[in-house]
mmCIF file of C-alpha atoms in Angstrom:
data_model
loop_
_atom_site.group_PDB
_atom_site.id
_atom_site.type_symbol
_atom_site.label_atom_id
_atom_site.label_comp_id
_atom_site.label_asym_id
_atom_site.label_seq_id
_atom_site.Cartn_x
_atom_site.Cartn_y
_atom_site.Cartn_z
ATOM 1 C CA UNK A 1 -10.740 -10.463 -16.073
ATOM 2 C CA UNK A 2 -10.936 -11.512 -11.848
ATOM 3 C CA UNK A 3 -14.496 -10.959 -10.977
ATOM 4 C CA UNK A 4 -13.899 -7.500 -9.697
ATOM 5 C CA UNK A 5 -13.677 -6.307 -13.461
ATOM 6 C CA UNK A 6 -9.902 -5.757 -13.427
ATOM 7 C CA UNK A 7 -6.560 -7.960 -15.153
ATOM 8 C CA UNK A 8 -6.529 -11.503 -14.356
ATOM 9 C CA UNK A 9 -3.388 -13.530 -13.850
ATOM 10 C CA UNK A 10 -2.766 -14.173 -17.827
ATOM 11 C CA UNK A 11 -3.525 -10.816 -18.558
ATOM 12 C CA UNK A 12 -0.593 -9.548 -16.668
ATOM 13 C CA UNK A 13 1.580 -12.249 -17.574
ATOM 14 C CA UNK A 14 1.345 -11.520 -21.307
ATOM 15 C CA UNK A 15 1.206 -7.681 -20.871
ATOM 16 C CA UNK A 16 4.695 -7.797 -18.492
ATOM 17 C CA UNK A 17 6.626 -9.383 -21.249
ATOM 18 C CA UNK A 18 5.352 -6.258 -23.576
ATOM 19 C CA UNK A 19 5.563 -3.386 -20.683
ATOM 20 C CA UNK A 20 9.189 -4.623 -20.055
ATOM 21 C CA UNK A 21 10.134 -4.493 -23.663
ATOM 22 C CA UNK A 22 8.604 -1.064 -23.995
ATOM 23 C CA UNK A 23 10.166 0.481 -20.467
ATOM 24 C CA UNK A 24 13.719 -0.958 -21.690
ATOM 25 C CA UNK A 25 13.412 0.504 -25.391
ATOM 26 C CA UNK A 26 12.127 4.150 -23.631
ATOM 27 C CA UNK A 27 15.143 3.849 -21.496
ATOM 28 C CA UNK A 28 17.312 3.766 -24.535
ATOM 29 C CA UNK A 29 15.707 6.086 -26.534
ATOM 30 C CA UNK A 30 16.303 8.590 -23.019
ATOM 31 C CA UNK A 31 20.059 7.619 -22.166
ATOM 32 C CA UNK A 32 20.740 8.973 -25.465
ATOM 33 C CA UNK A 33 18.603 11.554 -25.999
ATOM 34 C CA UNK A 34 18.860 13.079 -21.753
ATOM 35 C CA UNK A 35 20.601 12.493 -18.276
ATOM 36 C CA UNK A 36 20.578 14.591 -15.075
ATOM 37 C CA UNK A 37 23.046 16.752 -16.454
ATOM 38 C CA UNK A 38 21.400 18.419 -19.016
ATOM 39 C CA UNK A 39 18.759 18.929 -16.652
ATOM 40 C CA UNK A 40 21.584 20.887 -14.782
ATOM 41 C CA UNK A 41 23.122 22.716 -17.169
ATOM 42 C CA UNK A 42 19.186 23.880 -18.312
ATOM 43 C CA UNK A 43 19.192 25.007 -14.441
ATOM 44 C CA UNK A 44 22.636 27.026 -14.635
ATOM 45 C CA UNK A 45 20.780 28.798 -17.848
ATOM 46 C CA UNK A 46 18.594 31.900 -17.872
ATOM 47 C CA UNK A 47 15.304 30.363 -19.024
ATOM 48 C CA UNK A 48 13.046 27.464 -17.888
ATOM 49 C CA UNK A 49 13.697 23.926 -17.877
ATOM 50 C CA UNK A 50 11.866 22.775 -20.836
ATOM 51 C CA UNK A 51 14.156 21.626 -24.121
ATOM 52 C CA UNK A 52 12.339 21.495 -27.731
ATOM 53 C CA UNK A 53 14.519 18.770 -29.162
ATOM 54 C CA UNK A 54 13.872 16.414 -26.348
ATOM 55 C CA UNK A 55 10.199 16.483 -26.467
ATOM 56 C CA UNK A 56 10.467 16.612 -30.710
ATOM 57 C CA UNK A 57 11.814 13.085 -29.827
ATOM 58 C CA UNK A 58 9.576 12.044 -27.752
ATOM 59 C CA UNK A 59 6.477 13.073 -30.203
ATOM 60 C CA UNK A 60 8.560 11.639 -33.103
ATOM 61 C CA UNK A 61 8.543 8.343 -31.177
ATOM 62 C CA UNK A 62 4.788 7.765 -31.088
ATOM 63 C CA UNK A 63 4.712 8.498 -26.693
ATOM 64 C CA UNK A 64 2.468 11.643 -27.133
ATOM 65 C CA UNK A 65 0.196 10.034 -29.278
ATOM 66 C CA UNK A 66 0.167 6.485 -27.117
ATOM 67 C CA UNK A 67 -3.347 7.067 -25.951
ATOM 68 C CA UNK A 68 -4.952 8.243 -29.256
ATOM 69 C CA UNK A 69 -6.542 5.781 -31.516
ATOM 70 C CA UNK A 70 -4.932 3.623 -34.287
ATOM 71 C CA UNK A 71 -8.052 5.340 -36.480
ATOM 72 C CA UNK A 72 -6.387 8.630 -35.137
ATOM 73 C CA UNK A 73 -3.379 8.144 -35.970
ATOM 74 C CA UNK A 74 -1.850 7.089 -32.521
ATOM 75 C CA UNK A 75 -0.736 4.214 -30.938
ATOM 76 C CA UNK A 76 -3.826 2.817 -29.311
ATOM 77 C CA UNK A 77 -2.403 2.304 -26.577
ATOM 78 C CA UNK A 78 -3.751 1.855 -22.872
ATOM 79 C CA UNK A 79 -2.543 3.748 -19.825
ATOM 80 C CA UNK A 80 -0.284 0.909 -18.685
ATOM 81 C CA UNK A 81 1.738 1.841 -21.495
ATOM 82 C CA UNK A 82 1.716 5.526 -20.454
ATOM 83 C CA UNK A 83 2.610 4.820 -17.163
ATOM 84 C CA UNK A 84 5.700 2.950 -18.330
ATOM 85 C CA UNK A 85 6.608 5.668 -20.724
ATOM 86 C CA UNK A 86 6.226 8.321 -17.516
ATOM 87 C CA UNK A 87 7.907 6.811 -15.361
ATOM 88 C CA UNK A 88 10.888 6.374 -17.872
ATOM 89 C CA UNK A 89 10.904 9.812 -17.921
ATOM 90 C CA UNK A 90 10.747 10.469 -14.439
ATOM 91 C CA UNK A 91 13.986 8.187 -13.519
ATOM 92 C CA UNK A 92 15.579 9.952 -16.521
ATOM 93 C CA UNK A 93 14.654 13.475 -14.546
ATOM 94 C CA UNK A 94 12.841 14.300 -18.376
ATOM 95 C CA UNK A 95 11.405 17.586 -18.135
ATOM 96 C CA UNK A 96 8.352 17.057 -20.234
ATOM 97 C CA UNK A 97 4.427 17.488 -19.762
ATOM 98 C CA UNK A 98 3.915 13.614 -20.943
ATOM 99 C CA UNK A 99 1.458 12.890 -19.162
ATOM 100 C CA UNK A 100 -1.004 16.033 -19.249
ATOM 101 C CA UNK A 101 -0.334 15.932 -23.190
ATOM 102 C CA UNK A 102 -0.726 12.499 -24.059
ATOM 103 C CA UNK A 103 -4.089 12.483 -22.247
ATOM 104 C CA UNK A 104 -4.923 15.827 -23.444
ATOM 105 C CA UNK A 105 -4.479 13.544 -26.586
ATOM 106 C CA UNK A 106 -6.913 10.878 -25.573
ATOM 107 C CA UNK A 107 -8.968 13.425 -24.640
ATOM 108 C CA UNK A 108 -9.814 14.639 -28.005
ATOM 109 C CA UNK A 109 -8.500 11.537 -30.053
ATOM 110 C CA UNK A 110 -6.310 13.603 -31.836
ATOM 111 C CA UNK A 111 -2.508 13.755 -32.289
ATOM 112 C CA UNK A 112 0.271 15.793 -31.260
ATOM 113 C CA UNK A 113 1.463 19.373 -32.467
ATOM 114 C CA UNK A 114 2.807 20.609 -29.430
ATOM 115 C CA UNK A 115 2.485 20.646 -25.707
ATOM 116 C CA UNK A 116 -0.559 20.483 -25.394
ATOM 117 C CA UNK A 117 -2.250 20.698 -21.818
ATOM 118 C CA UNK A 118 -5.088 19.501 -20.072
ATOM 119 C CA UNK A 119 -6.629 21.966 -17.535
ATOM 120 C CA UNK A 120 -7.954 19.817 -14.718
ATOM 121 C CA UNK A 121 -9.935 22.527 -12.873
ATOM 122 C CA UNK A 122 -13.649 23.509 -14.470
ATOM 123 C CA UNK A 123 -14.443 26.679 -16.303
ATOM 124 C CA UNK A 124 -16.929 29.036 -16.415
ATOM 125 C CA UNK A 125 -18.957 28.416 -19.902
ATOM 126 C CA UNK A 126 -20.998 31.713 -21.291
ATOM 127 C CA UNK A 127 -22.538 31.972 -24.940
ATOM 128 C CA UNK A 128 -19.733 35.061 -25.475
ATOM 129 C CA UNK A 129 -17.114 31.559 -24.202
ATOM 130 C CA UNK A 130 -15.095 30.608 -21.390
ATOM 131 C CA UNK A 131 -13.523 32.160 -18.267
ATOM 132 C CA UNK A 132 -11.469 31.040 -15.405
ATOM 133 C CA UNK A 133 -8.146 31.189 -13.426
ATOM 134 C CA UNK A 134 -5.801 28.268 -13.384
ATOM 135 C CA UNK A 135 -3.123 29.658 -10.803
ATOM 136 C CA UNK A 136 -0.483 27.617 -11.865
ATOM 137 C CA UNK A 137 -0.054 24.856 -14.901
ATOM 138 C CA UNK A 138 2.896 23.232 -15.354
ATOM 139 C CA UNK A 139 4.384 23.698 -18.756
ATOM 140 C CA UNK A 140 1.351 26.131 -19.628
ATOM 141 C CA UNK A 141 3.905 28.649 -21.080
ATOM 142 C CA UNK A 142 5.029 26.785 -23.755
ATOM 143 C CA UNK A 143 1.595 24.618 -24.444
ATOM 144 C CA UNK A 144 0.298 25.169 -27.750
ATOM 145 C CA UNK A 145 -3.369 24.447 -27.499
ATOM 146 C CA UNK A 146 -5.429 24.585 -24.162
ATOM 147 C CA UNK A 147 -7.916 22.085 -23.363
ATOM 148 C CA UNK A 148 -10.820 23.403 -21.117
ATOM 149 C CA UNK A 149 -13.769 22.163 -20.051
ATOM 150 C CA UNK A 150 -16.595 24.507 -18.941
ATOM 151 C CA UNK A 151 -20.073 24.027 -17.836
ATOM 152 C CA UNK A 152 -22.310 21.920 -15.788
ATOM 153 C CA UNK A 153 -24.834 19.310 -16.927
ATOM 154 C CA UNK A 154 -26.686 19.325 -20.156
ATOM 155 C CA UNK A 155 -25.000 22.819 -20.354
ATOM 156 C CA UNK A 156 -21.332 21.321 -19.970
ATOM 157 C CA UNK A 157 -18.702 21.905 -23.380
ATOM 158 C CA UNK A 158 -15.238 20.369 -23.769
ATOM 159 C CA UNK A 159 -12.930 21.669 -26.083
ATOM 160 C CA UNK A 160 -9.673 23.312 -26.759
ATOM 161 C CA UNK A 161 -8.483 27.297 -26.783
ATOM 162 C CA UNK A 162 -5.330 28.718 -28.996
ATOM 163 C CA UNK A 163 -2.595 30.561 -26.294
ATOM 164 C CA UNK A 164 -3.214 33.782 -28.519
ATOM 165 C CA UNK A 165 -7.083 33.602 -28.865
ATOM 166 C CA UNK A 166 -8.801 36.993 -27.453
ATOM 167 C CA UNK A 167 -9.068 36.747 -23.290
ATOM 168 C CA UNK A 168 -5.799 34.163 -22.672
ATOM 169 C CA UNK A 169 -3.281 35.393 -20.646
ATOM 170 C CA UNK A 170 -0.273 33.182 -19.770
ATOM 171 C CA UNK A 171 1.736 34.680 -16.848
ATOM 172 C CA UNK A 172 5.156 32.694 -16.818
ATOM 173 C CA UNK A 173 6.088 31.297 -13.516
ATOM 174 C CA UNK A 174 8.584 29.654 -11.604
ATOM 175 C CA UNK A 175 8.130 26.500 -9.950
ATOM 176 C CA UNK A 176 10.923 24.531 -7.797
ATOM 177 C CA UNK A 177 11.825 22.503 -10.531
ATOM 178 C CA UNK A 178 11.989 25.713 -12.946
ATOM 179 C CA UNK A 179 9.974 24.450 -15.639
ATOM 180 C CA UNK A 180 7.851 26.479 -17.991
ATOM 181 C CA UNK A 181 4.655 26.653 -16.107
ATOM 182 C CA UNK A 182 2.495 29.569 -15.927
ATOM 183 C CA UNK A 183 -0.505 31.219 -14.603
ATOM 184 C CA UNK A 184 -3.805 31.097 -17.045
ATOM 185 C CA UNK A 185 -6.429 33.131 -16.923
ATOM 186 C CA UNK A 186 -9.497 32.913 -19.558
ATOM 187 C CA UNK A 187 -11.453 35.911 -20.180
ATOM 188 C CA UNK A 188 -14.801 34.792 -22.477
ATOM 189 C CA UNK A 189 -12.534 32.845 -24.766
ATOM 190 C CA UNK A 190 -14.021 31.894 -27.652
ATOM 191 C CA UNK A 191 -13.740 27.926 -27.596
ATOM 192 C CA UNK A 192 -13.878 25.332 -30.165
ATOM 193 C CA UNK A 193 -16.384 22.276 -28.778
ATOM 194 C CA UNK A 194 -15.087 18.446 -29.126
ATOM 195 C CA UNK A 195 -17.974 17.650 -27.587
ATOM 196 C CA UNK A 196 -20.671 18.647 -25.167
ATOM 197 C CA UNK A 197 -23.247 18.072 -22.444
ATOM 198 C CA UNK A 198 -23.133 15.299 -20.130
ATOM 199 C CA UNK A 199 -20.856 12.882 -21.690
ATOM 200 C CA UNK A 200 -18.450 15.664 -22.008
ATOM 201 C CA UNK A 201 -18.081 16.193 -18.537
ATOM 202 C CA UNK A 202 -17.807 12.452 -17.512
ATOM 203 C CA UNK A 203 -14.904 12.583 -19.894
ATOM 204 C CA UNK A 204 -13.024 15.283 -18.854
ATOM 205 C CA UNK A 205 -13.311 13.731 -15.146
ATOM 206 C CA UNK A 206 -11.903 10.331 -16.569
ATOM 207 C CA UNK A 207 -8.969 12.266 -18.468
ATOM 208 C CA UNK A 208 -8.117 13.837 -15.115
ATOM 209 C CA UNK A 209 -8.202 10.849 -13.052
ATOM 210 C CA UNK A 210 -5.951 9.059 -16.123
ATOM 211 C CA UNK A 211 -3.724 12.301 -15.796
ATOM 212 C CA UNK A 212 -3.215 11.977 -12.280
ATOM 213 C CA UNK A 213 -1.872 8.007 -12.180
ATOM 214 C CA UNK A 214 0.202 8.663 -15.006
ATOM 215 C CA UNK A 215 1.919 11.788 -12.542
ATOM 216 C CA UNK A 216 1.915 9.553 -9.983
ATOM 217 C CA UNK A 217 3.894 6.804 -12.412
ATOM 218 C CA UNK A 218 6.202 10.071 -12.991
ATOM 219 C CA UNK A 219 6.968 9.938 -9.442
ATOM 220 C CA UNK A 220 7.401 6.411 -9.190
ATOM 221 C CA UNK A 221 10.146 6.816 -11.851
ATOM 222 C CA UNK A 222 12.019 9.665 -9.963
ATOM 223 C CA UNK A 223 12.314 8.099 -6.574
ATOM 224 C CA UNK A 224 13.596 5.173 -7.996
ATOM 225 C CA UNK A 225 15.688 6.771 -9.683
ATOM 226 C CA UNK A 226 16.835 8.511 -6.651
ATOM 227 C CA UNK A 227 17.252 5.329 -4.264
ATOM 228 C CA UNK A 228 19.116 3.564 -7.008
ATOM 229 C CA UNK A 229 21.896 6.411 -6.931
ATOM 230 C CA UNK A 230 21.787 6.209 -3.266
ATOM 231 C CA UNK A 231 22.090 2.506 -3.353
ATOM 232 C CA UNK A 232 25.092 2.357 -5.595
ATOM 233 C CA UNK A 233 26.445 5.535 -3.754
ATOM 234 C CA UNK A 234 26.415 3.481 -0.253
ATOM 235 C CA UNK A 235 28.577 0.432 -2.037
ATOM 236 C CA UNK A 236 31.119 2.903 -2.363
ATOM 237 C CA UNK A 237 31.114 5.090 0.300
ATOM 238 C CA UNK A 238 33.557 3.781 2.813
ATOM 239 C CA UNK A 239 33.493 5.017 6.273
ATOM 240 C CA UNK A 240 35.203 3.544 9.151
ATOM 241 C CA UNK A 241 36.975 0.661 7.397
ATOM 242 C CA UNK A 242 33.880 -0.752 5.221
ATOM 243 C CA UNK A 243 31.058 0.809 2.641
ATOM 244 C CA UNK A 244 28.390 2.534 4.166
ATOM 245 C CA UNK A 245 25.855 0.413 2.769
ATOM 246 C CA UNK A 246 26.985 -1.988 5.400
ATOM 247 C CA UNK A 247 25.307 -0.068 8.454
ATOM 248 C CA UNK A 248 21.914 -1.293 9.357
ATOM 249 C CA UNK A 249 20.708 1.945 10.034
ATOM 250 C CA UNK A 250 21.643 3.018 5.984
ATOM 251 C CA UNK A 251 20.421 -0.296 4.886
ATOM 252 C CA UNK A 252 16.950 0.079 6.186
ATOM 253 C CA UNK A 253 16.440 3.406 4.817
ATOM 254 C CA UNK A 254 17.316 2.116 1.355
ATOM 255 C CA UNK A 255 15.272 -0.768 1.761
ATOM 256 C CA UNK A 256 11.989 0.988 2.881
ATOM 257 C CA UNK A 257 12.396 3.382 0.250
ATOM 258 C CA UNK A 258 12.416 0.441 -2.193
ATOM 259 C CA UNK A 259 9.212 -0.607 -0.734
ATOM 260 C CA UNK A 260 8.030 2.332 -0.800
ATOM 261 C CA UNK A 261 8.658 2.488 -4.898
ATOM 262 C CA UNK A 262 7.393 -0.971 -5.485
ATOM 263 C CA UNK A 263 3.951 -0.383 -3.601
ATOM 264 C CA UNK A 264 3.556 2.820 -5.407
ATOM 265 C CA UNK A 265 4.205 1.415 -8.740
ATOM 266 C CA UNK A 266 1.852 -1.439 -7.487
ATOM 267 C CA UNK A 267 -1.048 1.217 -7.088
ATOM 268 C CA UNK A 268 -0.562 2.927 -10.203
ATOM 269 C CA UNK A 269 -0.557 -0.593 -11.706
ATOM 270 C CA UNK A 270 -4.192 -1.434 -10.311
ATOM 271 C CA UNK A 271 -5.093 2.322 -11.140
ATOM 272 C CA UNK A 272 -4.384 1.959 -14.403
ATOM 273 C CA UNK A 273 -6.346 -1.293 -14.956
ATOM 274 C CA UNK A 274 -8.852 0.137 -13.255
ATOM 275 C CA UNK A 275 -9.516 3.640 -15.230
ATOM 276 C CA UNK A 276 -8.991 1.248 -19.082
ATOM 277 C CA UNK A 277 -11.419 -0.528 -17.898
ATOM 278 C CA UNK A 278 -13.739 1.425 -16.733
ATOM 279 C CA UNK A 279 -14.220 0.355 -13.402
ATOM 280 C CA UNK A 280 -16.543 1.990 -10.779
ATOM 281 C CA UNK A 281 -14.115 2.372 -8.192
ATOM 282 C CA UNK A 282 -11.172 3.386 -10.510
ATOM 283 C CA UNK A 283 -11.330 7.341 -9.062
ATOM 284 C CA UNK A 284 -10.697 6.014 -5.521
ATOM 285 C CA UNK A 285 -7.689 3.594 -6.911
ATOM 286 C CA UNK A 286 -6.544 6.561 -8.412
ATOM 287 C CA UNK A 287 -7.045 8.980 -4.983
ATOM 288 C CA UNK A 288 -5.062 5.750 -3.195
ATOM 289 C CA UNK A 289 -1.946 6.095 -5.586
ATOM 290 C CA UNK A 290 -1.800 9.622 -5.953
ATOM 291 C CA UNK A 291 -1.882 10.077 -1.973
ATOM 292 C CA UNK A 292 1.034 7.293 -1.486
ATOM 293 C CA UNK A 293 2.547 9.527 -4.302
ATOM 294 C CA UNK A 294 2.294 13.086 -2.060
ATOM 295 C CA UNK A 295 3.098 11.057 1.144
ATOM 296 C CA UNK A 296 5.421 8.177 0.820
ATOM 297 C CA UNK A 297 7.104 8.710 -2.833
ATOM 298 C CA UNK A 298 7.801 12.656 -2.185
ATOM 299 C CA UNK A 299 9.963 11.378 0.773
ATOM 300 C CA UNK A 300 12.112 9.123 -1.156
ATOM 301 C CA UNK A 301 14.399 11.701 -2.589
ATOM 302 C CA UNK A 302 14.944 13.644 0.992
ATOM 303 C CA UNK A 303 15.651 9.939 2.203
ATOM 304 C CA UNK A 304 18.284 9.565 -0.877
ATOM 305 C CA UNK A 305 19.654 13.040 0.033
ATOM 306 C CA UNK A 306 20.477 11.764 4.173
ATOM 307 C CA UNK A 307 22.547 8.817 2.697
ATOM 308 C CA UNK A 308 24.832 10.426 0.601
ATOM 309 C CA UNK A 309 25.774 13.267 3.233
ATOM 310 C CA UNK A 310 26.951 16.103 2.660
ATOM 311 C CA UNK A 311 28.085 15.529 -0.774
ATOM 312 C CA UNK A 312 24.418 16.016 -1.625
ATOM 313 C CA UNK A 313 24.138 19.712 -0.594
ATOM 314 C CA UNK A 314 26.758 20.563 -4.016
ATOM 315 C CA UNK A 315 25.187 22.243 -6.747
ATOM 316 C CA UNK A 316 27.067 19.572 -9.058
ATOM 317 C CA UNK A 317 25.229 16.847 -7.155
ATOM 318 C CA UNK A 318 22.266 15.210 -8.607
ATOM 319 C CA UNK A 319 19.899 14.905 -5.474
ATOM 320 C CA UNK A 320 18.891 18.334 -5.557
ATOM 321 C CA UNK A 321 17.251 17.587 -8.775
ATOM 322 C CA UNK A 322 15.722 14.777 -7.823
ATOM 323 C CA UNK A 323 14.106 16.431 -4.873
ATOM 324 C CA UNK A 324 13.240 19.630 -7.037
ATOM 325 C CA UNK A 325 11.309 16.863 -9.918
ATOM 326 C CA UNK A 326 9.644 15.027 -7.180
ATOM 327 C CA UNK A 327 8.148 18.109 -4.737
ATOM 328 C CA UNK A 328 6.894 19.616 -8.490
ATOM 329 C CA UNK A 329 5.548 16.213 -9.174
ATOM 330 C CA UNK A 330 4.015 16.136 -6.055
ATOM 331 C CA UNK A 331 2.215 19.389 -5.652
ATOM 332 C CA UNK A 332 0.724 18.917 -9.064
ATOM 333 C CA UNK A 333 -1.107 16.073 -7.542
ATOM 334 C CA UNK A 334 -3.515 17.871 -5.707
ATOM 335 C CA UNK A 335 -4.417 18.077 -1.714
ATOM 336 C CA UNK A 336 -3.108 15.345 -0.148
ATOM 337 C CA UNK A 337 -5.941 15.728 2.536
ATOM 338 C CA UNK A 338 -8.398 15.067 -0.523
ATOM 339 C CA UNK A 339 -6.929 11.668 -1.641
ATOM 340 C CA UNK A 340 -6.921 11.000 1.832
ATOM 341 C CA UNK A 341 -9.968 11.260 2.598
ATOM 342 C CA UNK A 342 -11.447 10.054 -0.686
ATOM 343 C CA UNK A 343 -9.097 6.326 -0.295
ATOM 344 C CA UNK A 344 -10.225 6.273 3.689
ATOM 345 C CA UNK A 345 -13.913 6.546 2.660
ATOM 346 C CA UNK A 346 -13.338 3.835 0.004
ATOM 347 C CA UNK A 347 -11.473 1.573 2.000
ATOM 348 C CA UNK A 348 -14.146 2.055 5.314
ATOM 349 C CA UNK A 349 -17.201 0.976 2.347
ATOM 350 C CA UNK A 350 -14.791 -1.915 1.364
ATOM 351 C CA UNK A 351 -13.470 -3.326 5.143
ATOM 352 C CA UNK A 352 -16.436 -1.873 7.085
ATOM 353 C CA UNK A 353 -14.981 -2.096 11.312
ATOM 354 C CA UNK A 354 -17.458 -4.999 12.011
ATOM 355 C CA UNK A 355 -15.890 -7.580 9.551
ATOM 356 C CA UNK A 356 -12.761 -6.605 10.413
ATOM 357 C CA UNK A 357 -13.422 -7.503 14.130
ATOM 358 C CA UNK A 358 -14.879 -10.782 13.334
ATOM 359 C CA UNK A 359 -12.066 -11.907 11.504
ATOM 360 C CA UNK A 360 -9.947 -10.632 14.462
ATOM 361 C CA UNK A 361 -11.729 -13.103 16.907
#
């Protein structure tokens, strides 16, 4: 490791080879299994967009489990490998809770059996059990376990609550992107405690910050996605006597949108490395990606949508899904004035204004 406490040179050189290898072999396993069309035709239909059979394969496949331990059962992998996996998904436009379920995974070292979600927001924690309002979680109406944690201090529990236990009700909702989410609400729920006091706590706030960069990976995956059908769209687009693509003013859009991709994949990268190895400033590497997620990322699709035209505004087009996957994405991020402010902090400790103006003069 560099003397900051995060991947060296070799480290990423051997782990790229690997990444790559797993990225191209989720890419096949998606190209079969999903496309943007399916994602359509689930839009066209009268329920959410959420399909069984998809996700089956995706548990079958080990990604779910990536984060639990080989002891466990899982993978044992890190959360590079997770990011890989998301963002697969994400270009693929997969509508799956990945992310929140493979760390609600990690969370308790436990594999799969469903969709199971990780509740980022604290509970109130009473010796009758555990209440609290979660106005909207993504995929929450088809989750199959609940993982909650309630408490503060000595006093804090983490554990997990059954859908039908006494005091859950899941109101189904409709997001942009139409998938199953819904509104939870906890009414002294009994709970059944992985583990408790302190250390619970500080692990629930590491599975949320892990949660977060792998969402943020998600989004990484859909605006490329998005700029790569816009790039290919623009070679073959041919107005005035020559492809579109051959316009500077079209040709800097698509290139600052791939920028903006490879800086936000570069962030979740150092995010990543960061949070597996525990690193004290890992929750403001996280804040950093996940506000170039809400800010530069989200704006990648609506850039995609101005080059192809009008073309894009078709219900048969794929940009509007794009856009739907990545405002969803987005929102579930959190405040973008909180990451702000939590990366500006961080970066003002790190570059304070006086060594920046010496090195100036």
């Amino acid at each position: 490791m560099t003397p900051d406490g995060l991947s060296s040179l070799s480290d990423i050189a051997q782990s790229a080879e690997e990444l790559g290898r797993l990225r191209a072999s989720a890419d096949d396993i998606l190209r079969k299994a999903w496309s943007p069309r399916a994602f359509r035709a689930l839009l066209d239909g009268p329920g959410a967009v959420f399909d069984p059979k998809l996700w089956q394969t995706m548990t079958e496949a080990g990604w779910v489990d990536v984060l639990v331990s080989e002891t466990a059962g899982g993978g044992g992998g890190g959360l590079r490998e997770l990011c890989v996996l998301a963002e697969a998904a994400g270009a693929a436009s997969a509508p799956v809770p990945l992310a929140a379920a493979a760390v609600a995974g990690w969370c308790e070292d436990r594999c799969a059996d469903g969709a199971s979600l990780l509740l980022l927001e604290r509970a109130e924690h009473a010796a009758t059990g555990v209440s609290g309002v979660w106005p909207l979680v993504p995929y929450g109406a088809v989750a199959t376990r609940l993982l909650v944690c309630a408490g503060t201090g000595d006093a804090t529990v983490l554990g997990t609550v059954e859908p039908t236990a006494p005091g859950v009700l899941c109101e189904p909702l409709t997001p942009l992107d139409h998938n199953p989410a819904a509104r939870v609400t906890l009414n002294n729920t009994p709970i059944q405690v992985i583990e408790s006091g302190q250390c619970a706590g500080r692990r629930h706030r590491e599975a949320a910050l892990r949660s977060c960069v792998a969402q943020v990976a998600e989004l990484v995956g859909i605006a490329s996605a998005a700029n790569d059908a816009a790039t290919e769209y623009a070679k073959l687009r041919v107005a005035f006597g020559r492809p579109i693509g051959a316009f500077q003013a079209i040709k800097h859009r698509l290139v600052d949108q791939r920028c903006a991709i490879e800086i936000g994949r570069a962030l979740v990268n150092r995010a990543a490395d960061a949070c597996q190895h525990g690193h004290p400033e890992a929750p403001a590497l996280g804040s950093l990606a996940a506000y170039w997620g809400i800010d530069a990322l989200r704006a990648v699709p609506e850039g995609a949508t101005q080059v192809f035209g009008g073309i894009a505004h078709t219900w048969e087009h794929d940009a509007h899904i794009y856009l739907r996957r990545a405002a969803s994405a987005a929102a579930n991020l959190g405040a973008r004035a909180y990451h702000r402010d939590v990366a500006t902090r961080w970066l003002t400790a790190r570059y304070p204004a006086t060594e920046t103006r010496e090195s100036v003069t």
